[in-house]
């Protein structure tokens, strides 16, 4: 038994079941009854609403119904979108056609006249508004003039009353001033008497004030002397402080000078060290230059020796080349002699062959002359046949051209009739459009003269064009 392949171990019950499955004739009657009972049970269970299978089927039906409803809703949305797109496309086409129709010359001219009618109506309204505005302005100016005249009269009356009142006030003021002058004289006399007594009192007070000022001046001078002495002492102390600070400044300057000298000494030493290093570098550089010059001189001598050797070798090579050239020239002279002898033989053979060729050529020319006569006769016959065929082809071509010309005339007539119909439809549409526009303008109370003149001009141009056609 082969132990290399895969194998499985099964029980006796599984083996019996597999045998019964592959051999249905050996099924026992009890098993058939069990199958019938199971089928009856399954059919009865399908009618129960609370089984797992029934719930699964109900969920599946609900899912299918939901998907179908969603698909129906999507189809309805697609249909609505298609309708909206179709409507938008129709509106765009109508708008494009309207724009194309409005772009024609006579429609643009008619629109221009409609605009001119609007302008005329607006101009008439402006004129009417200007007239009304003039009337209102004139009325306002008249009212203003009347009010100004009345105001001037009232102002003159008020001015007269004002002058009269001023005159009365002036008389009263004069009387009052005279009375005041008398009172002023009495008051001045009384004041002079009182001022005299007051002057004596003031003179006494002034003398007391002078004495007081003298006493204050003496005290001020004593205070100034005391302050002067104190200021002198303060100045002496300040001079001492300044001397101390000056001494400190001098010491600081001395330290700065010493530091500058030390710094200068360090800079000089650094400069000397730099010069020493530079001298050492120059010595090294000169040594390197001498070494390089010696090396270069040696290389130059070696190169010159090598050039001499190469020149000697080149001279020897040139001599050997000259010898080889002489040998080659000798060989070429021998080859030239042999070639001349061969050319003489070839010329003799060519002359003999040319003689034989001339004889054969004479025979060939005679044969070719006879063949050429036969070919010319055959060519004349073939040319006659070709000319006959070409004439027939020309006749057929002329017939086709006549048929094509007739077809073109018929097509042009049909196109002309179609164009006339299109123009007639366009004229009818233009008449309807102009009638609607003029009716609308007439209802708005606008003038129709520009449109009527334009339409009459277009009709005249159309008649002239038909007459010319």
Short mmCIF file of C-alpha atoms in Angstrom, two decimals:
data_model
loop_
_atom_site.label_atom_id
_atom_site.label_comp_id
_atom_site.label_asym_id
_atom_site.label_seq_id
_atom_site.Cartn_x
_atom_site.Cartn_y
_atom_site.Cartn_z
CA UNK A 1 0.00 0.00 0.00
CA UNK A 2 1.29 3.43 -0.94
CA UNK A 3 2.04 5.44 2.20
CA UNK A 4 3.24 8.57 0.38
CA UNK A 5 -0.16 10.18 -0.45
CA UNK A 6 -2.62 11.95 1.91
CA UNK A 7 -5.01 9.70 3.88
CA UNK A 8 -7.87 10.12 6.41
CA UNK A 9 -9.36 7.94 9.12
CA UNK A 10 -13.23 7.81 9.30
CA UNK A 11 -15.65 5.92 11.51
CA UNK A 12 -17.89 3.02 10.50
CA UNK A 13 -21.03 5.18 10.65
CA UNK A 14 -19.53 7.72 8.27
CA UNK A 15 -18.48 4.92 5.93
CA UNK A 16 -22.04 3.47 5.94
CA UNK A 17 -23.56 6.89 5.27
CA UNK A 18 -21.22 7.51 2.34
CA UNK A 19 -22.09 4.10 0.88
CA UNK A 20 -25.81 4.78 1.19
CA UNK A 21 -25.30 8.17 -0.48
CA UNK A 22 -23.49 6.75 -3.50
CA UNK A 23 -25.87 3.76 -3.72
CA UNK A 24 -29.45 5.17 -3.51
CA UNK A 25 -31.00 1.75 -4.33
CA UNK A 26 -29.84 0.42 -1.00
CA UNK A 27 -31.79 3.02 1.07
CA UNK A 28 -33.87 1.35 3.80
CA UNK A 29 -37.70 1.89 3.97
CA UNK A 30 -37.38 3.50 7.40
CA UNK A 31 -35.09 6.10 5.95
CA UNK A 32 -37.62 6.92 3.21
CA UNK A 33 -40.29 7.46 5.87
CA UNK A 34 -37.97 9.72 7.78
CA UNK A 35 -37.34 11.75 4.65
CA UNK A 36 -41.10 12.07 4.02
CA UNK A 37 -41.69 13.18 7.61
CA UNK A 38 -38.85 15.70 7.33
CA UNK A 39 -40.27 17.10 4.06
CA UNK A 40 -43.76 17.38 5.63
CA UNK A 41 -42.25 19.06 8.69
CA UNK A 42 -40.32 21.51 6.50
CA UNK A 43 -43.46 22.39 4.49
CA UNK A 44 -45.42 22.93 7.71
CA UNK A 45 -42.57 24.97 9.23
CA UNK A 46 -42.53 27.27 6.21
CA UNK A 47 -46.00 28.47 7.23
CA UNK A 48 -44.95 29.37 10.77
CA UNK A 49 -44.13 33.09 11.15
CA UNK A 50 -41.97 32.84 14.26
CA UNK A 51 -39.24 30.48 13.05
CA UNK A 52 -35.66 31.54 12.35
CA UNK A 53 -36.07 30.63 8.69
CA UNK A 54 -39.30 32.61 8.44
CA UNK A 55 -37.68 35.60 10.12
CA UNK A 56 -34.69 35.30 7.77
CA UNK A 57 -36.99 35.08 4.73
CA UNK A 58 -39.04 38.05 6.02
CA UNK A 59 -35.88 40.11 6.47
CA UNK A 60 -34.70 39.10 3.00
CA UNK A 61 -38.07 40.12 1.48
CA UNK A 62 -37.95 43.43 3.42
CA UNK A 63 -34.41 44.03 2.17
CA UNK A 64 -35.42 43.29 -1.44
CA UNK A 65 -38.47 45.53 -1.12
CA UNK A 66 -36.32 48.32 0.34
CA UNK A 67 -33.76 47.94 -2.45
CA UNK A 68 -36.55 47.92 -5.06
CA UNK A 69 -38.09 51.02 -3.49
CA UNK A 70 -34.70 52.77 -3.43
CA UNK A 71 -34.12 51.76 -7.05
CA UNK A 72 -37.58 53.10 -7.96
CA UNK A 73 -36.81 56.35 -6.14
CA UNK A 74 -33.47 56.62 -7.95
CA UNK A 75 -35.21 55.97 -11.27
CA UNK A 76 -37.76 58.68 -10.43
CA UNK A 77 -34.95 61.09 -9.49
CA UNK A 78 -33.13 60.25 -12.74
CA UNK A 79 -36.36 60.82 -14.68
CA UNK A 80 -36.92 64.17 -12.95
CA UNK A 81 -33.29 65.16 -13.62
CA UNK A 82 -33.65 64.13 -17.26
CA UNK A 83 -36.82 66.25 -17.54
CA UNK A 84 -35.08 69.22 -15.90
CA UNK A 85 -32.06 68.82 -18.18
CA UNK A 86 -34.34 68.58 -21.23
CA UNK A 87 -36.23 71.70 -20.10
CA UNK A 88 -32.97 73.56 -19.47
CA UNK A 89 -31.68 72.48 -22.88
CA UNK A 90 -34.93 73.66 -24.50
CA UNK A 91 -34.67 77.01 -22.72
CA UNK A 92 -31.02 77.37 -23.75
CA UNK A 93 -31.91 76.53 -27.37
CA UNK A 94 -34.77 79.06 -27.30
CA UNK A 95 -32.46 81.65 -25.76
CA UNK A 96 -29.77 80.93 -28.39
CA UNK A 97 -32.35 81.15 -31.18
CA UNK A 98 -33.64 84.40 -29.70
CA UNK A 99 -30.11 85.76 -29.54
CA UNK A 100 -29.44 84.68 -33.14
CA UNK A 101 -32.75 86.20 -34.25
CA UNK A 102 -32.03 89.42 -32.36
CA UNK A 103 -28.59 89.53 -33.99
CA UNK A 104 -30.02 89.92 -37.53
CA UNK A 105 -29.68 93.32 -39.16
CA UNK A 106 -33.34 94.25 -39.50
CA UNK A 107 -34.17 93.11 -35.96
CA UNK A 108 -31.25 95.14 -34.61
CA UNK A 109 -32.42 98.12 -36.66
CA UNK A 110 -35.96 97.68 -35.35
CA UNK A 111 -34.63 97.42 -31.78
CA UNK A 112 -32.69 100.59 -32.40
CA UNK A 113 -35.89 102.35 -33.42
CA UNK A 114 -37.66 100.97 -30.35
CA UNK A 115 -34.88 102.48 -28.28
CA UNK A 116 -35.23 105.72 -30.25
CA UNK A 117 -38.94 105.73 -29.41
CA UNK A 118 -38.07 105.30 -25.74
CA UNK A 119 -35.58 108.14 -26.07
CA UNK A 120 -38.19 110.38 -27.75
CA UNK A 121 -40.72 109.62 -25.03
CA UNK A 122 -38.11 110.30 -22.37
CA UNK A 123 -37.15 113.52 -24.15
CA UNK A 124 -40.79 114.62 -24.26
CA UNK A 125 -41.09 113.88 -20.55
CA UNK A 126 -37.91 115.88 -19.94
CA UNK A 127 -39.29 118.81 -21.95
CA UNK A 128 -42.58 118.66 -20.05
CA UNK A 129 -40.69 118.40 -16.77
CA UNK A 130 -38.55 121.38 -17.78
CA UNK A 131 -41.64 123.43 -18.63
CA UNK A 132 -43.27 122.56 -15.32
CA UNK A 133 -40.00 123.27 -13.53
CA UNK A 134 -39.81 126.66 -15.31
CA UNK A 135 -43.34 127.49 -14.27
CA UNK A 136 -42.64 126.48 -10.68
CA UNK A 137 -39.38 128.45 -10.71
CA UNK A 138 -41.14 131.54 -12.15
CA UNK A 139 -43.84 131.30 -9.55
CA UNK A 140 -41.25 130.94 -6.81
CA UNK A 141 -39.35 133.94 -8.18
CA UNK A 142 -42.57 136.04 -8.26
CA UNK A 143 -43.42 135.02 -4.72
CA UNK A 144 -39.87 135.79 -3.65
CA UNK A 145 -40.00 139.24 -5.32
CA UNK A 146 -43.29 140.04 -3.63
CA UNK A 147 -41.97 138.89 -0.27
CA UNK A 148 -38.78 140.93 -0.82
CA UNK A 149 -40.81 144.09 -1.67
CA UNK A 150 -42.97 143.57 1.40
CA UNK A 151 -39.90 142.91 3.53
CA UNK A 152 -38.24 146.09 2.21
CA UNK A 153 -41.32 148.11 3.04
CA UNK A 154 -41.46 146.65 6.52
CA UNK A 155 -37.73 147.27 6.95
CA UNK A 156 -38.09 150.91 5.90
CA UNK A 157 -40.98 151.37 8.32
CA UNK A 158 -38.96 149.74 11.08
CA UNK A 159 -35.97 151.92 10.21
CA UNK A 160 -38.11 155.07 10.50
CA UNK A 161 -39.42 153.97 13.85
CA UNK A 162 -35.90 153.11 14.92
CA UNK A 163 -34.62 156.58 13.92
CA UNK A 164 -37.45 158.25 15.79
CA UNK A 165 -36.76 156.19 18.87
CA UNK A 166 -33.04 156.92 18.55
CA UNK A 167 -33.74 160.64 18.33
CA UNK A 168 -35.92 160.48 21.45
CA UNK A 169 -33.30 158.42 23.27
CA UNK A 170 -30.61 160.96 22.25
CA UNK A 171 -32.61 163.85 23.71
CA UNK A 172 -33.20 161.93 26.92
CA UNK A 173 -29.53 160.97 27.05
CA UNK A 174 -28.46 164.59 26.58
CA UNK A 175 -30.63 165.67 29.52
CA UNK A 176 -29.31 162.86 31.63
CA UNK A 177 -25.72 163.71 30.70
CA UNK A 178 -26.21 167.35 31.73
CA UNK A 179 -27.60 166.19 35.03
CA UNK A 180 -24.71 163.79 35.46
CA UNK A 181 -22.20 166.58 34.68
CA UNK A 182 -23.59 168.69 37.49
CA UNK A 183 -23.47 165.76 39.85
CA UNK A 184 -19.94 164.97 38.72
CA UNK A 185 -18.74 168.51 39.45
CA UNK A 186 -20.09 168.33 42.99
CA UNK A 187 -18.58 164.89 43.51
CA UNK A 188 -15.17 166.01 42.20
CA UNK A 189 -15.07 168.97 44.60
CA UNK A 190 -15.94 166.68 47.49
CA UNK A 191 -13.36 164.09 46.37
CA UNK A 192 -10.61 166.71 46.15
CA UNK A 193 -11.25 167.73 49.74
CA UNK A 194 -11.27 164.11 50.87
CA UNK A 195 -8.17 163.36 48.77
CA UNK A 196 -6.21 166.12 50.47
CA UNK A 197 -6.83 164.62 53.93
CA UNK A 198 -6.15 161.18 52.53
CA UNK A 199 -2.87 162.44 51.00
CA UNK A 200 -1.62 163.56 54.38
CA UNK A 201 -2.46 160.12 55.76
CA UNK A 202 -0.77 158.40 52.82
CA UNK A 203 2.36 160.54 53.22
CA UNK A 204 2.65 159.38 56.81
CA UNK A 205 2.15 155.77 55.83
CA UNK A 206 4.73 156.13 53.06
CA UNK A 207 7.35 157.37 55.52
CA UNK A 208 6.69 154.39 57.76
CA UNK A 209 7.01 152.08 54.79
CA UNK A 210 10.38 153.65 53.84
CA UNK A 211 11.70 153.09 57.36
CA UNK A 212 10.53 149.48 57.22
CA UNK A 213 12.24 148.94 53.86
CA UNK A 214 15.53 150.33 55.18
CA UNK A 215 15.40 147.93 58.12
CA UNK A 216 14.71 144.98 55.76
CA UNK A 217 17.61 146.03 53.47
CA UNK A 218 20.01 145.99 56.43
CA UNK A 219 18.85 142.49 57.38
CA UNK A 220 19.20 141.34 53.75
CA UNK A 221 22.77 142.57 53.56
CA UNK A 222 23.70 140.75 56.76
CA UNK A 223 22.15 137.53 55.37
CA UNK A 224 24.10 137.99 52.11
CA UNK A 225 27.40 138.39 54.00
CA UNK A 226 26.68 135.25 56.00
CA UNK A 227 25.77 133.30 52.86
CA UNK A 228 28.89 134.61 51.08
CA UNK A 229 31.13 133.29 53.83
CA UNK A 230 29.39 129.91 53.71
CA UNK A 231 29.71 129.84 49.89
CA UNK A 232 33.46 130.58 50.18
CA UNK A 233 33.89 127.64 52.52
CA UNK A 234 31.90 125.41 50.14
CA UNK A 235 34.03 126.58 47.18
CA UNK A 236 37.24 125.74 49.07
CA UNK A 237 35.90 122.26 49.82
CA UNK A 238 34.89 121.90 46.16
CA UNK A 239 38.40 122.96 45.02
CA UNK A 240 39.90 120.28 47.25
CA UNK A 241 37.51 117.64 45.77
CA UNK A 242 38.40 118.79 42.23
CA UNK A 243 42.13 118.57 43.05
CA UNK A 244 41.65 115.01 44.32
CA UNK A 245 39.69 114.07 41.17
CA UNK A 246 42.35 115.74 38.97
CA UNK A 247 45.02 113.69 40.75
CA UNK A 248 42.96 110.52 40.08
CA UNK A 249 42.54 111.49 36.43
CA UNK A 250 46.28 112.07 36.04
CA UNK A 251 47.02 108.70 37.64
CA UNK A 252 44.47 107.07 35.28
CA UNK A 253 46.06 108.80 32.29
CA UNK A 254 49.49 107.58 33.47
CA UNK A 255 48.16 104.03 33.66
CA UNK A 256 46.64 104.44 30.17
CA UNK A 257 50.00 105.70 28.82
CA UNK A 258 51.82 102.76 30.45
CA UNK A 259 49.26 100.34 28.97
CA UNK A 260 49.67 102.00 25.53
CA UNK A 261 53.46 101.70 25.76
CA UNK A 262 53.21 98.04 26.83
CA UNK A 263 50.77 97.41 23.99
CA UNK A 264 53.08 99.14 21.51
CA UNK A 265 56.01 97.04 22.80
CA UNK A 266 53.93 93.87 22.34
CA UNK A 267 52.96 94.98 18.82
CA UNK A 268 56.67 95.65 18.02
CA UNK A 269 57.65 92.23 19.33
CA UNK A 270 54.82 90.61 17.35
CA UNK A 271 55.98 92.49 14.24
CA UNK A 272 59.58 91.29 14.77
CA UNK A 273 58.35 87.70 15.18
CA UNK A 274 56.28 88.07 11.99
CA UNK A 275 59.31 89.39 10.07
CA UNK A 276 61.41 86.52 11.40
CA UNK A 277 58.79 83.96 10.32
CA UNK A 278 58.50 85.70 6.95
CA UNK A 279 62.32 85.55 6.52
CA UNK A 280 62.27 81.84 7.38
CA UNK A 281 59.47 81.32 4.84
CA UNK A 282 61.49 83.24 2.21
CA UNK A 283 64.53 81.04 2.91
CA UNK A 284 62.40 77.90 2.56
CA UNK A 285 60.83 79.23 -0.62
CA UNK A 286 64.26 80.10 -2.12
CA UNK A 287 65.51 76.61 -1.21
CA UNK A 288 62.44 75.04 -2.88
CA UNK A 289 62.91 77.29 -5.93
CA UNK A 290 66.54 76.19 -6.27
CA UNK A 291 65.54 72.54 -5.95
CA UNK A 292 62.81 73.00 -8.57
CA UNK A 293 65.23 74.85 -10.89
CA UNK A 294 67.79 72.03 -10.56
CA UNK A 295 65.09 69.45 -11.23
CA UNK A 296 63.81 71.45 -14.21
CA UNK A 297 67.34 71.85 -15.56
CA UNK A 298 67.93 68.10 -15.26
CA UNK A 299 64.66 67.34 -16.96
CA UNK A 300 65.50 69.81 -19.75
CA UNK A 301 68.92 68.17 -20.31
CA UNK A 302 67.29 64.74 -20.29
CA UNK A 303 64.67 65.98 -22.78
CA UNK A 304 67.39 67.40 -25.04
CA UNK A 305 69.29 64.10 -24.93
CA UNK A 306 66.09 62.23 -25.68
CA UNK A 307 65.34 64.64 -28.58
CA UNK A 308 68.86 64.03 -30.02
CA UNK A 309 68.36 60.28 -29.85
CA UNK A 310 64.92 60.60 -31.43
CA UNK A 311 66.34 62.83 -34.21
CA UNK A 312 69.05 60.25 -34.94
CA UNK A 313 66.45 57.50 -35.01
CA UNK A 314 64.23 59.61 -37.29
CA UNK A 315 67.16 60.21 -39.69
CA UNK A 316 67.88 56.48 -39.82
CA UNK A 317 64.20 55.75 -40.33
CA UNK A 318 64.05 58.32 -43.16
CA UNK A 319 67.08 56.68 -44.83
CA UNK A 320 65.46 53.28 -44.57
CA UNK A 321 62.23 54.76 -46.00
CA UNK A 322 64.18 56.25 -48.96
CA UNK A 323 65.71 52.85 -49.65
CA UNK A 324 62.27 51.25 -49.51
CA UNK A 325 60.92 53.96 -51.86
CA UNK A 326 63.74 53.23 -54.36
CA UNK A 327 62.95 49.54 -54.21
CA UNK A 328 59.23 50.27 -54.70
CA UNK A 329 60.04 52.55 -57.67
CA UNK A 330 62.11 49.80 -59.29
CA UNK A 331 59.27 47.36 -58.85
CA UNK A 332 56.82 49.93 -60.26
CA UNK A 333 59.06 50.52 -63.31
CA UNK A 334 59.08 46.78 -64.00
CA UNK A 335 55.28 46.69 -63.54
CA UNK A 336 54.88 49.66 -65.92
CA UNK A 337 56.91 47.91 -68.60
CA UNK A 338 54.83 44.75 -68.25
CA UNK A 339 51.63 46.85 -68.24
CA UNK A 340 52.58 48.60 -71.49
CA UNK A 341 53.22 45.26 -73.20
CA UNK A 342 49.85 44.00 -71.92
CA UNK A 343 48.08 47.19 -73.12
CA UNK A 344 49.53 46.73 -76.60
CA UNK A 345 48.18 43.18 -76.68
CA UNK A 346 44.81 44.39 -75.34
CA UNK A 347 44.60 47.14 -77.98
CA UNK A 348 45.22 44.58 -80.74
CA UNK A 349 42.57 42.27 -79.33
CA UNK A 350 40.14 45.24 -78.92
CA UNK A 351 40.68 46.30 -82.54
CA UNK A 352 39.89 42.77 -83.73
CA UNK A 353 36.83 42.61 -81.47
CA UNK A 354 35.60 46.03 -82.70
CA UNK A 355 35.86 44.83 -86.30
CA UNK A 356 33.75 41.80 -85.44
CA UNK A 357 31.29 44.01 -83.50
CA UNK A 358 30.88 46.38 -86.45
CA UNK A 359 29.92 43.48 -88.65
CA UNK A 360 27.42 42.13 -86.15
CA UNK A 361 26.08 45.69 -85.56
CA UNK A 362 25.42 46.13 -89.27
CA UNK A 363 23.37 42.94 -89.28
CA UNK A 364 21.51 44.00 -86.09
CA UNK A 365 20.73 47.48 -87.52
CA UNK A 366 19.18 45.92 -90.59
CA UNK A 367 17.08 43.59 -88.42
CA UNK A 368 16.11 46.48 -86.13
CA UNK A 369 15.04 48.63 -89.10
CA UNK A 370 12.58 45.95 -90.21
CA UNK A 371 11.30 45.53 -86.66
CA UNK A 372 10.95 49.33 -86.27
CA UNK A 373 8.78 49.52 -89.41
CA UNK A 374 6.53 46.79 -88.03
CA UNK A 375 6.40 48.51 -84.63
CA UNK A 376 5.49 51.88 -86.20
CA UNK A 377 2.64 50.26 -88.11
CA UNK A 378 1.38 48.58 -84.91
CA UNK A 379 1.75 51.90 -83.03
CA UNK A 380 -0.36 53.75 -85.66
CA UNK A 381 -3.10 51.14 -85.29
CA UNK A 382 -2.93 51.32 -81.47
CA UNK A 383 -2.98 55.17 -81.57
CA UNK A 384 -6.09 55.08 -83.76
CA UNK A 385 -7.79 52.75 -81.28
CA UNK A 386 -6.75 54.98 -78.35
CA UNK A 387 -8.03 58.11 -80.09
CA UNK A 388 -11.33 56.37 -80.82
CA UNK A 389 -11.68 55.29 -77.18
CA UNK A 390 -10.73 58.80 -75.98
CA UNK A 391 -13.37 60.38 -78.23
CA UNK A 392 -16.02 58.04 -76.86
CA UNK A 393 -14.86 58.81 -73.29
CA UNK A 394 -15.15 62.55 -74.07
CA UNK A 395 -18.68 62.04 -75.35
CA UNK A 396 -19.63 60.10 -72.21
CA UNK A 397 -17.99 62.78 -70.03
CA UNK A 398 -19.96 65.54 -71.84
CA UNK A 399 -23.16 63.60 -71.19
CA UNK A 400 -22.32 63.27 -67.50
CA UNK A 401 -21.51 66.99 -67.32
CA UNK A 402 -24.90 67.83 -68.88
CA UNK A 403 -26.66 65.54 -66.39
CA UNK A 404 -24.71 67.09 -63.51
CA UNK A 405 -25.51 70.62 -64.71
CA UNK A 406 -29.20 69.71 -64.93
CA UNK A 407 -29.07 68.22 -61.42
CA UNK A 408 -27.31 71.33 -60.11
CA UNK A 409 -29.93 73.62 -61.69
CA UNK A 410 -32.72 71.51 -60.18
CA UNK A 411 -30.99 71.58 -56.78
CA UNK A 412 -30.46 75.35 -57.00
CA UNK A 413 -34.13 75.84 -57.93
CA UNK A 414 -35.18 73.69 -54.97
CA UNK A 415 -32.84 75.59 -52.67
CA UNK A 416 -34.15 78.87 -54.05
CA UNK A 417 -37.74 77.80 -53.36
CA UNK A 418 -36.79 76.65 -49.87
CA UNK A 419 -34.97 79.93 -49.28
CA UNK A 420 -38.04 81.86 -50.44
CA UNK A 421 -40.22 79.87 -48.05
CA UNK A 422 -37.76 80.47 -45.20
CA UNK A 423 -37.63 84.18 -46.03
CA UNK A 424 -41.42 84.32 -46.21
CA UNK A 425 -41.69 82.61 -42.81
CA UNK A 426 -39.05 84.95 -41.45
CA UNK A 427 -40.92 87.96 -42.85
CA UNK A 428 -44.17 86.74 -41.30
CA UNK A 429 -42.44 86.16 -37.94
CA UNK A 430 -40.85 89.61 -38.17
CA UNK A 431 -44.25 91.18 -38.92
CA UNK A 432 -45.80 89.45 -35.91
CA UNK A 433 -42.87 90.47 -33.70
CA UNK A 434 -43.01 94.11 -34.87
CA UNK A 435 -46.79 94.19 -34.45
CA UNK A 436 -46.53 92.91 -30.85
CA UNK A 437 -43.74 95.39 -30.01
CA UNK A 438 -45.59 98.32 -31.59
CA UNK A 439 -48.81 97.34 -29.82
CA UNK A 440 -46.92 97.27 -26.51
CA UNK A 441 -45.27 100.62 -27.24
CA UNK A 442 -48.66 102.10 -28.25
CA UNK A 443 -50.22 100.91 -24.98
CA UNK A 444 -47.38 102.60 -23.09
CA UNK A 445 -48.13 105.85 -24.92
CA UNK A 446 -44.85 105.91 -26.84
CA UNK A 447 -44.48 107.27 -30.37
CA UNK A 448 -44.49 104.77 -33.26
CA UNK A 449 -43.00 107.04 -35.95
CA UNK A 450 -39.40 105.70 -35.75
CA UNK A 451 -40.60 102.09 -36.07
CA UNK A 452 -42.98 102.96 -38.93
CA UNK A 453 -40.22 104.82 -40.80
CA UNK A 454 -37.80 101.92 -40.30
CA UNK A 455 -40.36 99.34 -41.47
CA UNK A 456 -41.19 101.45 -44.55
CA UNK A 457 -37.47 101.76 -45.32
CA UNK A 458 -37.00 97.97 -44.98
CA UNK A 459 -39.98 97.30 -47.28
CA UNK A 460 -38.56 99.74 -49.85
CA UNK A 461 -35.15 98.06 -49.67
CA UNK A 462 -36.81 94.63 -50.05
CA UNK A 463 -38.74 95.80 -53.14
CA UNK A 464 -35.55 97.26 -54.64
CA UNK A 465 -33.75 93.97 -53.97
CA UNK A 466 -36.55 91.94 -55.65
CA UNK A 467 -36.52 94.32 -58.65
CA UNK A 468 -32.75 94.01 -58.96
CA UNK A 469 -33.06 90.22 -58.69
#
